Each structure stands twice: as C-alpha cells, then as structure tokens.
PDB file of C-alpha atoms in Angstrom:
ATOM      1  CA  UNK A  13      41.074  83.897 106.574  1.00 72.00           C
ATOM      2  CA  UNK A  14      44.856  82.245 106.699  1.00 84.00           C
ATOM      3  CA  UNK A  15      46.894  84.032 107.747  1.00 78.00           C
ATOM      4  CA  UNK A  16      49.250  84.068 104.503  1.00 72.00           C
ATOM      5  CA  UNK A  17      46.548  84.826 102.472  1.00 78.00           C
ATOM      6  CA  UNK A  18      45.653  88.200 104.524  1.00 72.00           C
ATOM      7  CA  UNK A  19      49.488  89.169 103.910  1.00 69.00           C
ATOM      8  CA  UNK A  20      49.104  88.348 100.194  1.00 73.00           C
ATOM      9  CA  UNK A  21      45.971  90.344 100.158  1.00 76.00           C
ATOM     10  CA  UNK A  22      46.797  93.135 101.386  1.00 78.00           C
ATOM     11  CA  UNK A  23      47.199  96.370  99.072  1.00 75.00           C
ATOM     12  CA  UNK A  24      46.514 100.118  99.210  1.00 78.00           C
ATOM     13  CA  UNK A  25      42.879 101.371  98.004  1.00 76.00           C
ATOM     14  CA  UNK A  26      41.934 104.471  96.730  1.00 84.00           C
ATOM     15  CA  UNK A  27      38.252 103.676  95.711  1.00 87.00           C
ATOM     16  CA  UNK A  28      35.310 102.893  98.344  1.00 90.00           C
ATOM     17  CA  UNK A  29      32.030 101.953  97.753  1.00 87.00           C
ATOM     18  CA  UNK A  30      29.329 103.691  99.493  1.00 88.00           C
ATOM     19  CA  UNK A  31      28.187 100.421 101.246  1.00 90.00           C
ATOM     20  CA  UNK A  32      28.276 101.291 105.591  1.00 94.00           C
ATOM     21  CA  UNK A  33      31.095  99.679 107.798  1.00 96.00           C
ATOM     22  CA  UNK A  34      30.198  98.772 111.056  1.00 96.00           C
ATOM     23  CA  UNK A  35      31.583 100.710 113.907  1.00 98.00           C
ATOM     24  CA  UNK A  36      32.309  97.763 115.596  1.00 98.00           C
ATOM     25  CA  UNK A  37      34.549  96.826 112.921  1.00 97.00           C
ATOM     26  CA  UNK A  38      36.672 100.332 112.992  1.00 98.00           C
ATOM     27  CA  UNK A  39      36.794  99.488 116.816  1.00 98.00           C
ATOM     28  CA  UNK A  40      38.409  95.500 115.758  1.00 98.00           C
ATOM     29  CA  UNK A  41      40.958  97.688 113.443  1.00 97.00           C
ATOM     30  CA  UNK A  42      42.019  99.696 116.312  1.00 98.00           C
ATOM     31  CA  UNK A  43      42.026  96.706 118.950  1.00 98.00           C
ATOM     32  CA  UNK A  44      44.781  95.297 116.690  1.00 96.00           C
ATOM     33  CA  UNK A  45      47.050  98.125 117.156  1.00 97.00           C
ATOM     34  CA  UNK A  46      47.422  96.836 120.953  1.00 96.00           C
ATOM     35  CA  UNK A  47      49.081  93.583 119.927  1.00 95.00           C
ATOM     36  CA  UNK A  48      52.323  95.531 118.281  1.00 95.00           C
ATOM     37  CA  UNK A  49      55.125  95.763 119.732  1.00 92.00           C
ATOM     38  CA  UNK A  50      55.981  98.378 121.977  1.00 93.00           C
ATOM     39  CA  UNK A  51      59.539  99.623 123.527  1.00 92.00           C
ATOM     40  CA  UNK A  52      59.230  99.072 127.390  1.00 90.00           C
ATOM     41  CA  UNK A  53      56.026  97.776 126.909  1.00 91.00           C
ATOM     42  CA  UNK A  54      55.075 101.584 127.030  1.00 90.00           C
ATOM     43  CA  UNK A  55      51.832 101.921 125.005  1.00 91.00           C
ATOM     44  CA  UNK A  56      52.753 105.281 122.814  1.00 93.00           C
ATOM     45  CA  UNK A  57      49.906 105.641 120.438  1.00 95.00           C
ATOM     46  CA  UNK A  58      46.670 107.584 120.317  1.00 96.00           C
ATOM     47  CA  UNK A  59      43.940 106.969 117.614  1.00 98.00           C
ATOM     48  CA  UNK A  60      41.719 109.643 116.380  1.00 98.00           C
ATOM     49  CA  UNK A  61      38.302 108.043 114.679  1.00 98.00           C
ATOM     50  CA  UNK A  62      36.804 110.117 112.275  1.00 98.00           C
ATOM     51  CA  UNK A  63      33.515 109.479 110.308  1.00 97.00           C
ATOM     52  CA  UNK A  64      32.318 113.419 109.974  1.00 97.00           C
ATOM     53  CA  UNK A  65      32.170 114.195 106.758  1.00 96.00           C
ATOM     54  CA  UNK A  66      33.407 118.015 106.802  1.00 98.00           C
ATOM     55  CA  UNK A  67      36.523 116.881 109.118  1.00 98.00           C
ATOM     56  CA  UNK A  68      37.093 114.030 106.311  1.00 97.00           C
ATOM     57  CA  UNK A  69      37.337 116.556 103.529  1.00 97.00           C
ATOM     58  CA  UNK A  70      39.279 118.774 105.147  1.00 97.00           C
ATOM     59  CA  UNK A  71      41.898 115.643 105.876  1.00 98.00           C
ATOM     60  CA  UNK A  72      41.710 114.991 102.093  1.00 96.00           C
ATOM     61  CA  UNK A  73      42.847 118.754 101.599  1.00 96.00           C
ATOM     62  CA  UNK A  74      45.726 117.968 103.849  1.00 97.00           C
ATOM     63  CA  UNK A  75      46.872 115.310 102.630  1.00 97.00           C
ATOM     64  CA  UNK A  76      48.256 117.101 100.261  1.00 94.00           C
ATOM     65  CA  UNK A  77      45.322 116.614  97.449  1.00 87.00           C
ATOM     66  CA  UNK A  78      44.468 112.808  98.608  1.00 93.00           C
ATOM     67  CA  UNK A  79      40.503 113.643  98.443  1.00 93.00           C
ATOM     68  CA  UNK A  80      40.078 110.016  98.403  1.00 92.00           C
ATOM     69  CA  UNK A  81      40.107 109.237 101.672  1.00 95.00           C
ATOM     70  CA  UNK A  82      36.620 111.712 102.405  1.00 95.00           C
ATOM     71  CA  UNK A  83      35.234 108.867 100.185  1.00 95.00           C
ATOM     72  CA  UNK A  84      35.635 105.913 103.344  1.00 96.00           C
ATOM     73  CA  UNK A  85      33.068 106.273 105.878  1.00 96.00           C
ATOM     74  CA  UNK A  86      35.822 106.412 108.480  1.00 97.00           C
ATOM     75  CA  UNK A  87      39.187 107.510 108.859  1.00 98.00           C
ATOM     76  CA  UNK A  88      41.185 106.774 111.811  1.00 98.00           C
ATOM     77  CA  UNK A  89      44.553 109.012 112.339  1.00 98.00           C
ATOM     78  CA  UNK A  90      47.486 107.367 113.799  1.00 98.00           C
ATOM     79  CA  UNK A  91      49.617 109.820 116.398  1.00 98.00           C
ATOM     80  CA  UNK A  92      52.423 108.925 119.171  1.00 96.00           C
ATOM     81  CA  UNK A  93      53.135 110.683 121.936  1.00 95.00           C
ATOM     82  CA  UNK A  94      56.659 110.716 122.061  1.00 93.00           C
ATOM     83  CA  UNK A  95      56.842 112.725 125.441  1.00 90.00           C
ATOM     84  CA  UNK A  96      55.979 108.863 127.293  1.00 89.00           C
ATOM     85  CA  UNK A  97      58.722 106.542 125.839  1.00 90.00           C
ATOM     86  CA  UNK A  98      61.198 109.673 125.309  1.00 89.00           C
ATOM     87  CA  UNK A  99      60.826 109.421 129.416  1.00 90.00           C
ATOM     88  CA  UNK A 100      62.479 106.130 129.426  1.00 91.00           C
ATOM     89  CA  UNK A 101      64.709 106.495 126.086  1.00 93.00           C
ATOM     90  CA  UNK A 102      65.698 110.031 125.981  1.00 91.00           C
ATOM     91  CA  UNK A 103      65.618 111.106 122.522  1.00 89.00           C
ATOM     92  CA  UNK A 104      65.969 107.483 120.998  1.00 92.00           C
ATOM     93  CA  UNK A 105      62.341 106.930 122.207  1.00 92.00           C
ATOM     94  CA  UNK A 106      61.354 108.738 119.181  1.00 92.00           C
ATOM     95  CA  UNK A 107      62.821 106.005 117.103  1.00 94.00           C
ATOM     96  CA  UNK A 108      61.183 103.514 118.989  1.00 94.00           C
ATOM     97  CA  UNK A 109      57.634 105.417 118.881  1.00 94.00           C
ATOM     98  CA  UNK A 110      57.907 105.457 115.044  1.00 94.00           C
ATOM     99  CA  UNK A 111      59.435 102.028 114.931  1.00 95.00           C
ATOM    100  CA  UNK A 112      55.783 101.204 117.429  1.00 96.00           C
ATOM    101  CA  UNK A 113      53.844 102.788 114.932  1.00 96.00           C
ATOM    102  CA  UNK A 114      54.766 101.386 112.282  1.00 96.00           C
ATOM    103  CA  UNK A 115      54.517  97.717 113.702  1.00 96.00           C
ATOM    104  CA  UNK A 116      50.793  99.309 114.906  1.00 97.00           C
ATOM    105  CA  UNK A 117      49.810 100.461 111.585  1.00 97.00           C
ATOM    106  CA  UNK A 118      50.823  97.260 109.940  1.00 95.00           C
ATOM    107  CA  UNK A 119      48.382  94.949 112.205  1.00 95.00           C
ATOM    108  CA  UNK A 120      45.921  97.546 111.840  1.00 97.00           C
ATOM    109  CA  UNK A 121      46.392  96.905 108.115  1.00 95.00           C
ATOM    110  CA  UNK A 122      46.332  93.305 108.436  1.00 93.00           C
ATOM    111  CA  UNK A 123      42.806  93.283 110.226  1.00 95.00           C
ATOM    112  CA  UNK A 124      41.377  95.101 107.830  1.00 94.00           C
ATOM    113  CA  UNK A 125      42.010  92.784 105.336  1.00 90.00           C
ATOM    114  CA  UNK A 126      40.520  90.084 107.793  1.00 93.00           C
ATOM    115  CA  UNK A 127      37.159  91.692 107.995  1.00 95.00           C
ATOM    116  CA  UNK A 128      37.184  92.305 104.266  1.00 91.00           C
ATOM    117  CA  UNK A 129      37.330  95.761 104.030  1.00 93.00           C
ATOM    118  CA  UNK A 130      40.044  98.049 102.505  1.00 92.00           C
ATOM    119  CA  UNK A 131      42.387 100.793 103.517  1.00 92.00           C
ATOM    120  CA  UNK A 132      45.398 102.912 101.877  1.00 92.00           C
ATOM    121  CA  UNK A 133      48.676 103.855 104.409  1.00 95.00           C
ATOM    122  CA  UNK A 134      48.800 107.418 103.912  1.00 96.00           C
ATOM    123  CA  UNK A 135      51.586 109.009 105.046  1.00 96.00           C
ATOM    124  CA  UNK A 136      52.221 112.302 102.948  1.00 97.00           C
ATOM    125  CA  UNK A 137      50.128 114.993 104.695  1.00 98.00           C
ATOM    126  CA  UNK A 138      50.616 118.622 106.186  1.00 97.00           C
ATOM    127  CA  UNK A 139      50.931 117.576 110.189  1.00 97.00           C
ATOM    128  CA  UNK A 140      50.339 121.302 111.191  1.00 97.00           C
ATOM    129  CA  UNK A 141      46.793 121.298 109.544  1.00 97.00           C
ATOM    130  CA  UNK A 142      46.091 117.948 110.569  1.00 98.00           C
ATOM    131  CA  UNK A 143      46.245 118.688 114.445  1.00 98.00           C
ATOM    132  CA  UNK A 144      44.427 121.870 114.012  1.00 98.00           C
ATOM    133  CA  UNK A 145      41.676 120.122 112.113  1.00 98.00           C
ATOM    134  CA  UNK A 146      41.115 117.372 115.051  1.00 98.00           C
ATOM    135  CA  UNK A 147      42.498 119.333 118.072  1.00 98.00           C
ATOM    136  CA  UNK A 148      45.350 117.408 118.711  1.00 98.00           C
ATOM    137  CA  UNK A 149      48.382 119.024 120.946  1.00 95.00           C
ATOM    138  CA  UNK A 150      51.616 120.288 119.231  1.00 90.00           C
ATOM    139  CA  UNK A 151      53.605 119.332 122.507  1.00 90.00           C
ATOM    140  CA  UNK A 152      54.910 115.781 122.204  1.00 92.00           C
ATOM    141  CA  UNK A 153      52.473 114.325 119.996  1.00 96.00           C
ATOM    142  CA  UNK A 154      53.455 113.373 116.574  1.00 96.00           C
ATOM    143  CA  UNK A 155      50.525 112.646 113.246  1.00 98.00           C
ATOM    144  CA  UNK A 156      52.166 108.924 112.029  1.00 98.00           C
ATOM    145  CA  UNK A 157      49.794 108.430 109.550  1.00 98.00           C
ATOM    146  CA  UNK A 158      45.837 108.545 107.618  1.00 98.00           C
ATOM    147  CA  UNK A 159      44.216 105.117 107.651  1.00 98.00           C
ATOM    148  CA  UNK A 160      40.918 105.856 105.849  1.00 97.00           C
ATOM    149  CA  UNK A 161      38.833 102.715 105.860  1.00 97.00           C
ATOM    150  CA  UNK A 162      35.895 101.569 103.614  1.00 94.00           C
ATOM    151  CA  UNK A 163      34.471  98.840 101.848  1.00 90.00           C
ATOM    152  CA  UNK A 164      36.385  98.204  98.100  1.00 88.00           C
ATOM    153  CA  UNK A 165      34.693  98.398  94.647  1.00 88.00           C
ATOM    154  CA  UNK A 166      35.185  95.672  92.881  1.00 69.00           C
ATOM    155  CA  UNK A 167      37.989  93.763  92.958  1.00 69.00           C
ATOM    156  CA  UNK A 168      41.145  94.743  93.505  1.00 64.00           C
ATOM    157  CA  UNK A 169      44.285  92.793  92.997  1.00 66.00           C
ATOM    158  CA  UNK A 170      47.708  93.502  95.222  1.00 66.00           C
ATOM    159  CA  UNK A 171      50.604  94.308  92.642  1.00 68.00           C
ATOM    160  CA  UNK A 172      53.613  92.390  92.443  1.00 76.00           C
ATOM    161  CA  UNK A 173      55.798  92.161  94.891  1.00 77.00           C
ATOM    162  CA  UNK A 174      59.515  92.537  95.002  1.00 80.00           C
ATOM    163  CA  UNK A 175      61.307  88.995  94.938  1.00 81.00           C
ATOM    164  CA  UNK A 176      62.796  88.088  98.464  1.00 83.00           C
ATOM    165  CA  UNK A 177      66.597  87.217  96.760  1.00 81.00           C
ATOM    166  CA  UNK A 178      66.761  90.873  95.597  1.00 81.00           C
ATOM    167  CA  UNK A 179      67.504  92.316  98.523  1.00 85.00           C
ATOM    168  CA  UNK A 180      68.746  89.443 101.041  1.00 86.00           C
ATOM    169  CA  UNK A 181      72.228  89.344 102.023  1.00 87.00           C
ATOM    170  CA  UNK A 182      73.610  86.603 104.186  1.00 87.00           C
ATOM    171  CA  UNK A 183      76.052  86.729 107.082  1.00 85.00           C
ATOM    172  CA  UNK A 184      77.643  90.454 105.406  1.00 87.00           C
ATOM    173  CA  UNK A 185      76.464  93.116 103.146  1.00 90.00           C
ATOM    174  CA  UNK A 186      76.192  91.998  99.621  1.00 88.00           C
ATOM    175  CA  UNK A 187      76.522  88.170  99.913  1.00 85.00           C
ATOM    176  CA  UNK A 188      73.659  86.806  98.187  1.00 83.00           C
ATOM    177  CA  UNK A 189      74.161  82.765  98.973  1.00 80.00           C
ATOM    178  CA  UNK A 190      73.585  81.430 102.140  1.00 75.00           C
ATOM    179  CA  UNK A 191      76.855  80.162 102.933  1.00 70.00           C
ATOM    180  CA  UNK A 192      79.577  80.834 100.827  1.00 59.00           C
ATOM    181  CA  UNK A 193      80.727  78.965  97.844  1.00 63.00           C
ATOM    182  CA  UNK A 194      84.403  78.276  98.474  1.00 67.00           C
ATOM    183  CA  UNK A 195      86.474  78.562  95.538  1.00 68.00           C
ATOM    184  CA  UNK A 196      88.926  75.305  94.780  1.00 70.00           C
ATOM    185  CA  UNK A 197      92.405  76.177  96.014  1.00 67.00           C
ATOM    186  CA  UNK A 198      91.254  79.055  98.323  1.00 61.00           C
ATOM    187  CA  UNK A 199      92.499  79.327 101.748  1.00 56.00           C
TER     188      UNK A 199
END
C-alpha cells in the first residue's frame, strides 16, 4: 500500500470481526514501534501483548467502560519507562518518553493499516488497574496507551479531516499567508 493512502486510511475502530490475526502480524505492529524516534537514541518503551481473553475484559473494564477492545483477538499495551531517559534528561526525559511514545504509537498505527487490519488509540483508562491486571511495576514505568487490534467489519470509512489552512500560521502566531501581503504605502 502507498504510503499516502495508509495515512488517509487510517481511523479508530471499535468493531472487530471474529476472523483470527496472525501472531506474526501483532509481532510486524510492534517491530514498527522500533523505527520512532527516540531522545538519545535511548529505546524507552515496553509492549505488553495480550490475547487472553479474561485479561482482555478486565482491560475493557478499565478503560473506563471501553468493552470493545475484549472484542480484538489481541491487545498490545503501550508503557515507558521513564526511569532510562529521565537518566540522561532529568525530569524533561518524561517529555521526551511521551513525546517517543507517541511517535511509537503512531507507526504502530500506520502498520496496522498496512497489513489491513484495524485498531482504536485508546488512551482514557484507570493506569492503577491496568498495571495490577498485567503485573507491570509502579516504579518508573508509565501505561501510554491500549492498542487493541483485530480484523474490521465491513467497511469503515476515516472521517473528515480538519483542513491544513485552519490551523497553519507562518513565520508568527496568527499569520495565515505565507509571506506577508504588504500593504501600498506601508513602511
């Protein structure tokens, strides 16, 4: 698929068909995550893979309602452990490790949309209940976000997106041209 037309394709799904997604597809999705930026070139995030089905609902449960996501035979959970690039940064490393994540989440995204499959960026969820269910340490690891990740039903079309002149500025805050028009007479 070009390259465009995976950016143009690319929407949130809440619905999954029951057809099976190969695991070496969920392990593609993750590979992509490598190829994001990272601060320092320190490597800050740690992917939990989840297919059981109890663990699943109980991630639906908190995420604050969003049963969806037990529907997609896999769910992989985003974290970054801040205490490695806070090292380096101090406590701007935690901007960076979200900033990483993001950038991380975004290819992962993008690669599901290359293999044809679907996924929803969910990023409301309790983070307490989230470690407990999985295991994962309180100390200097932080829950960035729910990737559950299925197969679609039916088709489903990307909504509208927000027109790039609405909110581009040029050269200052609130200058809409590209350069300047130059009023007759002004200095």
């Amino acid at each position: 698929m070009e390259f465009d037309d995976v950016l143009k394709k690319r929407c949130s799904i809440r619905k999954y068909s029951t057809k099976k997604v190969s695991f070496s597809d969920i392990i593609k999705v993750c590979e992509a995550s490598r190829y994001a930026p990272m601060a320092g070139n320190i490597h800050t995030l740690v992917l939990v893979i989840v297919s059981d089905k109890k663990k699943k609902i109980e991630l639906g449960e908190a995420a604050v309602g969003q049963s969806f996501i037990a529907d997609a035979p896999y769910i992989i959970v985003v974290c970054s452990n801040l205490g490695l690039v806070k090292r380096s940064y101090g406590t701007r490393g935690e901007i960076y490790a979200r900033q990483q994540a993001g950038a991380a989440i975004e290819n992962m995204l993008l690669k599901v949309i290359d293999l044809g499959l679907a996924s929803c960026w969910i990023g409301a969820f309790d983070e307490n209940l989230v470690k407990r269910i999985l295991g994962i340490p309180d100390h200097d690891i932080q829950v960035e976000a729910l990737l559950p990740i299925g197969n679609p039903t039916g088709k489903n079309e990307p909504r509208k997106k927000m027109d790039l002149k609405l909110f581009t500025y040029y050269e200052k805050w609130g200058q809409r041209t590209e350069k300047p028009i130059i009023k007759p007479g002004a200095a």
